[in-house]
Phi, psi and omega in degrees: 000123169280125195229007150181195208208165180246155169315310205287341162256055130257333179244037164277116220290352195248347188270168190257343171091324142037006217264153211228132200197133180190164197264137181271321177202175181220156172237123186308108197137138221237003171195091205255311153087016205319159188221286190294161148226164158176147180247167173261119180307343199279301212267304207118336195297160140253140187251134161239142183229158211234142187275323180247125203074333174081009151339131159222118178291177141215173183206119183301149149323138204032001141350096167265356167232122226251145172225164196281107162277339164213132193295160169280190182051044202205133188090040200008027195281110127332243153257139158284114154252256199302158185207117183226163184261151149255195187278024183227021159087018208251145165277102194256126173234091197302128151262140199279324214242335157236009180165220178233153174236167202195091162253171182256126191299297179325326182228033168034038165268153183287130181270307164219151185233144162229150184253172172257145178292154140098180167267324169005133145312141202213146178200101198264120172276307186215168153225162183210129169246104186308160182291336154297350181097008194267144183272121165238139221226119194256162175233095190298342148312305199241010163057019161282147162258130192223157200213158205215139154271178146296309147325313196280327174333289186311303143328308201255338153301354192258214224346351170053190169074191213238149198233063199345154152292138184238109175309137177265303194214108190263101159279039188295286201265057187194325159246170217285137204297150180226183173255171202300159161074040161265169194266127180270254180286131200219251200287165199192091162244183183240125174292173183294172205019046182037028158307351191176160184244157161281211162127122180258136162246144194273341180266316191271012190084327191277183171233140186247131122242161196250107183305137170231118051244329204296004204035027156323117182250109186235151192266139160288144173281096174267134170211158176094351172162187174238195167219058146308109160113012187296105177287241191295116166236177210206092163231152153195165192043056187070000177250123188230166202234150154211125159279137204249071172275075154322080186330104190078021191182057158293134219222140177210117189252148174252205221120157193242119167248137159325146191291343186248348184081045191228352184239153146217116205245125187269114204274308166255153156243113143244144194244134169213158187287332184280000143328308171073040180066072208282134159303277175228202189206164171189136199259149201189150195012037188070018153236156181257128197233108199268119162297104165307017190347320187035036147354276224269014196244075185091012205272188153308344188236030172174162167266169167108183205258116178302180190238129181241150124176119154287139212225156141264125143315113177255126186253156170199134185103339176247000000 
């Protein structure tokens, strides 16, 4: 049910107004609590990770029930938030309290694991992986970019054992001051031909972009609206998607970026409640596949009792 909208989608000359929501799989389980996404290009599969234990399902094409592809708890894996597939088929699994993990999907072995350095409060978030292969890692604590190549992926699988995260990009003194041990930096993707990176901050509304290799850092020019409470995104063809897990005004917004990434025009707002508190997203055949997360329903961010089965979400129309 749709229950409200922005000026700026009412006065978008192409849309039919539309949106269509409906369930793509369910996850097995009464507190599951799903955050990632990510598909394998090859296969079709979709991977989802879990805030509680850090579980990573999986789900076939016509799959209507997701089955447990790597167990929780394994790997010093915790919660699974962020997931990305790379091209050699390998599995990036952000742990929120300590690094990252690196599997090889085919024999589901851990390839390489990386930690965060220091004692710092730390909340490793999201990832977005450029056409060179290289990984950038957002940290919501300490308002950092951490970044892994290939060469180092390769390194630290031939030397085993647990490997530091190599700060890339610190935006500490660049978004907007907040108090301390608030959530910064949250979703992160990479523009076309890996010229620049996106990254939101979820407390202050803005978008930061970040020039590659130079790491020049510029807030992108939002207009028509902000992206406060902005998680998990998605672009592609100048189109960027962000999910808004609101309490009670679950939100997933669009935008148009400028050809150099330095503009951003917000085309669409849909706020609708069957979101279910979307984490992130992802676009696959001209749908969008919403993580339904329900934080706020026993999760980490509220009480009371989830609604089961947990599910990803198939959008249409947006």
């Amino acid at each position: 049910m749709l229950l409200g909208s922005t000026a700026a989608q009412a006065a978008e000359p192409h849309a039919d107004g539309h949106v269509r929501i409906s369930t793509a799989f369910e996850l097995p389980g009464d507190r599951v609590y799903p955050e990632g996404i990510a598909t394998d290009p090859y296969t079709g599969d979709f991977y989802v990770g879990t805030y509680e234990g850090g579980t990573i399902y999986k789900a076939s094409p016509g799959q209507r029930v997701a089955t447990e592809f790597l167990p929780p708890r394994i790997d010093g894996r915790s919660q699974a938030l962020g997931l990305e597939v790379d091209r050699a088929r390998r599995l990036w699994v952000i742990d929120r309290p300590t690094g990252l993990a690196v599997y090889d999907i085919p024999t589901r072995r851990l390839v390489a694991r990386f930690v965060v350095p220091g004692d710092a409060a730390r909340l490793v978030n999201d990832m977005a992986i450029t056409p060179d292969g290289t990984a950038y890692i957002t940290d919501s604590r300490r308002s950092t970019v951490y970044r892994v190549t290939p060469a180092q992926l390769a390194k630290a699988h031939e030397q085993g054992g647990e490997t530091p995260l190599t700060p890339a990009f610190d935006l500490t003194n660049v978004v907007e001051p907040h108090a301390p041990d608030t959530i910064t930096l949250n979703g992160i993707v990479a523009g076309p031909s890996g010229r620049y990176l996106l990254t939101v901050d979820m407390t202050g509304g803005d978008l930061y972009r970040i020039a590659l290799p130079s790491g020049k850092v510029d807030k992108v020019t939002l207009t028509g609206g902000d992206v406060t409470t902005g998680d998990g995104m998605e672009f592609q063809n100048n189109t960027l998607w962000v999910a808004h897990p609101i309490t009670d005004a679950y939100a997933i917004s669009r935008w148009h970026i400028g050809s150099d990434g330095h503009t951003a025009r917000l085309t669409r707002r849909v706020i609708d409640l069957d979101f279910q508190t979307p984490t992130t997203l992802l676009r696959k055949n001209g749908k969008l596949y919403v993580v339904r997360s329900q934080f706020d329903k026993g999760g980490p961010t509220g009480p009371g009792t989830p609604k089961l089965p947990f599910t990803i979400a198939t959008v249409r129309g947006l």
